[in-house]
Amino acid sequence: MLTLITGATAGIGSVTAEVFAENHYDVIITGRRNERLLELQKSLVEKFSVNVKILCFDIRDRKQVEKSLHSLTGKWNQIDVLVNNAGLASGLSHIQDGDITDWETMIDTNIKGLLYVTRIIAPGMVKRGTGHIINVGSIAGKEVYEKGNVYCATKHAVEALSKGMRIDLLKHGIKVTNIAPGMVETEFSLVRFKGDAERAKKTYQGLSPLTAADVADAIFWCATRPPHVNINDLLIMPAVQAGVHHLIRKNQD
Ligand code: NDP
Ligand code: 8X3
């Protein structure tokens, strides 16, 4: 069995690659940071004796995505599970103050990048009449919060695309799952706040957020249901979070 995971250089994607490898799947890992991909490849091969292929590309760049994914041949081109995980939030601003470059980065990564990858991988699944696409959405795809405007819009788009893909691919025997996590402690906030570690740390202070391992576990569980079962949509939250507006911190009333 073979799984392709986008955004495997950090956080949810990195641990997801590990969980699939631990369960004897070969994996294709992608991201822009080649050194991290090399480190992960080495560790997965040593620990689990699986085959690991690296594809280093910027998911926003359609030509790079096409060149990388079209380089897959033979058994590497028979992808059973595609985990569309690469994504980010960039900035946190009221709409009237938003940085248009941030908006474009989020739209290009979270929506267009996911589409570029899917457009190349889905036809092979259709041809083989089997496959599973797992899109990493978010609670931000179900609710909207102050200053989250464009990030939330991209994750609403992921949710709509998951629904659309599921309908279009139904007759081809391909499963489509939308995974929607609440707060997960990864590099997400460091990226959102552009390297401001103090601000990123504050996001998780006084609470137990989800870990990347919690989400990876949920992704793997969805991918391993019996053939007649599909998990359409899985909302996974830290126990201290009821929604984007309801979060209990230890130092709060
Ligand atoms: P991380 O920042 O830890 O990981 C993000 C991954 O996405 C990295 O591997 C990064 O790789 C990759 N990525 C980002 N931009 C690009 C790009 N232009 N080209 C290729 N790869 C890219 O964050 P998370 O693990 O938390 O995020 C993973 C997914 O989970 C995202 O879609 C996020 O929106 C979603 N999510 C996160 C939540 C959270 O609270 N953390 C909650 C709900 C959903 P590299 O930089 O090497 O390119
Ligand atoms: C990430 C979760 O609530 O920070 O998708 O938007 S949130």
JSON list of C-alpha atoms and ligand atoms in Angstrom, two decimals, residues 7-12 31-33 57-60 85-87 109 136-138 151 155 181-184 186-188 191, ligand 1:
[
{"chain": "A", "resi": 7, "resn": "GLY", "atom": "CA", "xyz": [3.34, 18.92, 3.90]},
{"chain": "A", "resi": 8, "resn": "ALA", "atom": "CA", "xyz": [5.30, 16.14, 5.59]},
{"chain": "A", "resi": 9, "resn": "THR", "atom": "CA", "xyz": [8.20, 18.32, 6.80]},
{"chain": "A", "resi": 10, "resn": "ALA", "atom": "CA", "xyz": [6.41, 19.31, 10.02]},
{"chain": "A", "resi": 11, "resn": "GLY", "atom": "CA", "xyz": [3.41, 18.87, 12.28]},
{"chain": "A", "resi": 12, "resn": "ILE", "atom": "CA", "xyz": [0.47, 16.74, 11.24]},
{"chain": "A", "resi": 31, "resn": "GLY", "atom": "CA", "xyz": [7.25, 19.78, 1.23]},
{"chain": "A", "resi": 32, "resn": "ARG", "atom": "CA", "xyz": [9.65, 22.61, 0.45]},
{"chain": "A", "resi": 33, "resn": "ARG", "atom": "CA", "xyz": [12.30, 21.86, 3.11]},
{"chain": "A", "resi": 57, "resn": "PHE", "atom": "CA", "xyz": [8.25, 21.22, -4.34]},
{"chain": "A", "resi": 58, "resn": "ASP", "atom": "CA", "xyz": [6.31, 24.38, -3.59]},
{"chain": "A", "resi": 59, "resn": "ILE", "atom": "CA", "xyz": [2.66, 23.38, -3.83]},
{"chain": "A", "resi": 60, "resn": "ARG", "atom": "CA", "xyz": [1.73, 26.92, -4.99]},
{"chain": "A", "resi": 85, "resn": "ASN", "atom": "CA", "xyz": [-2.36, 18.17, 4.30]},
{"chain": "A", "resi": 86, "resn": "ALA", "atom": "CA", "xyz": [-0.01, 21.00, 3.23]},
{"chain": "A", "resi": 87, "resn": "GLY", "atom": "CA", "xyz": [-1.46, 24.29, 4.34]},
{"chain": "A", "resi": 109, "resn": "THR", "atom": "CA", "xyz": [-1.48, 26.95, -0.81]},
{"chain": "A", "resi": 136, "resn": "VAL", "atom": "CA", "xyz": [-7.11, 18.24, 5.99]},
{"chain": "A", "resi": 137, "resn": "GLY", "atom": "CA", "xyz": [-9.69, 20.97, 6.55]},
{"chain": "A", "resi": 138, "resn": "SER", "atom": "CA", "xyz": [-10.24, 22.61, 9.92]},
{"chain": "A", "resi": 151, "resn": "TYR", "atom": "CA", "xyz": [-7.88, 31.46, 6.35]},
{"chain": "A", "resi": 155, "resn": "LYS", "atom": "CA", "xyz": [-10.82, 25.93, 4.87]},
{"chain": "A", "resi": 181, "resn": "PRO", "atom": "CA", "xyz": [-9.19, 19.53, 13.61]},
{"chain": "A", "resi": 182, "resn": "GLY", "atom": "CA", "xyz": [-9.54, 22.20, 16.24]},
{"chain": "A", "resi": 183, "resn": "MET", "atom": "CA", "xyz": [-6.40, 23.62, 17.84]},
{"chain": "A", "resi": 184, "resn": "VAL", "atom": "CA", "xyz": [-3.29, 21.48, 17.23]},
{"chain": "A", "resi": 186, "resn": "THR", "atom": "CA", "xyz": [2.50, 22.32, 15.58]},
{"chain": "A", "resi": 187, "resn": "GLU", "atom": "CA", "xyz": [4.48, 24.95, 13.68]},
{"chain": "A", "resi": 188, "resn": "PHE", "atom": "CA", "xyz": [1.11, 26.37, 12.56]},
{"chain": "A", "resi": 191, "resn": "VAL", "atom": "CA", "xyz": [4.04, 30.29, 10.63]},
{"chain": "B", "resi": 1, "resn": "NDP", "atom": "P1", "xyz": [2.83, 22.98, 10.18]},
{"chain": "B", "resi": 1, "resn": "NDP", "atom": "O1", "xyz": [3.21, 24.38, 9.91]},
{"chain": "B", "resi": 1, "resn": "NDP", "atom": "O2", "xyz": [3.49, 22.26, 11.30]},
{"chain": "B", "resi": 1, "resn": "NDP", "atom": "O3", "xyz": [3.01, 22.11, 8.83]},
{"chain": "B", "resi": 1, "resn": "NDP", "atom": "C1", "xyz": [2.58, 22.61, 7.59]},
{"chain": "B", "resi": 1, "resn": "NDP", "atom": "C2", "xyz": [3.12, 21.77, 6.46]},
{"chain": "B", "resi": 1, "resn": "NDP", "atom": "O4", "xyz": [2.62, 22.31, 5.22]},
{"chain": "B", "resi": 1, "resn": "NDP", "atom": "C3", "xyz": [4.64, 21.78, 6.39]},
{"chain": "B", "resi": 1, "resn": "NDP", "atom": "O5", "xyz": [5.12, 20.50, 6.10]},
{"chain": "B", "resi": 1, "resn": "NDP", "atom": "C4", "xyz": [4.93, 22.72, 5.23]},
{"chain": "B", "resi": 1, "resn": "NDP", "atom": "O6", "xyz": [6.10, 22.33, 4.53]},
{"chain": "B", "resi": 1, "resn": "NDP", "atom": "C5", "xyz": [3.71, 22.48, 4.31]},
{"chain": "B", "resi": 1, "resn": "NDP", "atom": "N1", "xyz": [3.54, 23.61, 3.42]},
{"chain": "B", "resi": 1, "resn": "NDP", "atom": "C6", "xyz": [3.16, 24.87, 3.73]},
{"chain": "B", "resi": 1, "resn": "NDP", "atom": "N2", "xyz": [3.24, 25.66, 2.66]},
{"chain": "B", "resi": 1, "resn": "NDP", "atom": "C7", "xyz": [3.69, 24.88, 1.63]},
{"chain": "B", "resi": 1, "resn": "NDP", "atom": "C8", "xyz": [4.02, 25.11, 0.27]},
{"chain": "B", "resi": 1, "resn": "NDP", "atom": "N3", "xyz": [3.88, 26.34, -0.29]},
{"chain": "B", "resi": 1, "resn": "NDP", "atom": "N4", "xyz": [4.46, 24.10, -0.48]},
{"chain": "B", "resi": 1, "resn": "NDP", "atom": "C9", "xyz": [4.60, 22.87, 0.05]},
{"chain": "B", "resi": 1, "resn": "NDP", "atom": "N5", "xyz": [4.30, 22.56, 1.33]},
{"chain": "B", "resi": 1, "resn": "NDP", "atom": "C10", "xyz": [3.88, 23.57, 2.11]},
{"chain": "B", "resi": 1, "resn": "NDP", "atom": "O7", "xyz": [1.25, 23.01, 10.40]},
{"chain": "B", "resi": 1, "resn": "NDP", "atom": "P2", "xyz": [0.17, 21.84, 10.70]},
{"chain": "B", "resi": 1, "resn": "NDP", "atom": "O8", "xyz": [0.79, 20.52, 10.71]},
{"chain": "B", "resi": 1, "resn": "NDP", "atom": "O9", "xyz": [-0.62, 22.30, 11.86]},
{"chain": "B", "resi": 1, "resn": "NDP", "atom": "O10", "xyz": [-0.77, 22.02, 9.41]},
{"chain": "B", "resi": 1, "resn": "NDP", "atom": "C11", "xyz": [-1.11, 20.95, 8.54]},
{"chain": "B", "resi": 1, "resn": "NDP", "atom": "C12", "xyz": [-2.53, 21.18, 8.03]},
{"chain": "B", "resi": 1, "resn": "NDP", "atom": "O11", "xyz": [-3.43, 21.13, 9.12]},
{"chain": "B", "resi": 1, "resn": "NDP", "atom": "C13", "xyz": [-2.74, 22.54, 7.37]},
{"chain": "B", "resi": 1, "resn": "NDP", "atom": "O12", "xyz": [-3.56, 22.36, 6.22]},
{"chain": "B", "resi": 1, "resn": "NDP", "atom": "C14", "xyz": [-3.50, 23.34, 8.44]},
{"chain": "B", "resi": 1, "resn": "NDP", "atom": "O13", "xyz": [-4.31, 24.35, 7.87]},
{"chain": "B", "resi": 1, "resn": "NDP", "atom": "C15", "xyz": [-4.32, 22.23, 9.05]},
{"chain": "B", "resi": 1, "resn": "NDP", "atom": "N6", "xyz": [-4.83, 22.50, 10.39]},
{"chain": "B", "resi": 1, "resn": "NDP", "atom": "C16", "xyz": [-3.98, 22.85, 11.42]},
{"chain": "B", "resi": 1, "resn": "NDP", "atom": "C17", "xyz": [-4.50, 23.10, 12.67]},
{"chain": "B", "resi": 1, "resn": "NDP", "atom": "C18", "xyz": [-3.64, 23.57, 13.81]},
{"chain": "B", "resi": 1, "resn": "NDP", "atom": "O14", "xyz": [-4.18, 24.12, 14.79]},
{"chain": "B", "resi": 1, "resn": "NDP", "atom": "N7", "xyz": [-2.34, 23.37, 13.76]},
{"chain": "B", "resi": 1, "resn": "NDP", "atom": "C19", "xyz": [-5.93, 22.92, 12.95]},
{"chain": "B", "resi": 1, "resn": "NDP", "atom": "C20", "xyz": [-6.72, 22.55, 11.80]},
{"chain": "B", "resi": 1, "resn": "NDP", "atom": "C21", "xyz": [-6.18, 22.33, 10.59]},
{"chain": "B", "resi": 1, "resn": "NDP", "atom": "P3", "xyz": [7.28, 23.31, 4.05]},
{"chain": "B", "resi": 1, "resn": "NDP", "atom": "O15", "xyz": [7.23, 24.54, 4.90]},
{"chain": "B", "resi": 1, "resn": "NDP", "atom": "O16", "xyz": [8.54, 22.50, 4.21]},
{"chain": "B", "resi": 1, "resn": "NDP", "atom": "O17", "xyz": [6.97, 23.57, 2.61]}
]
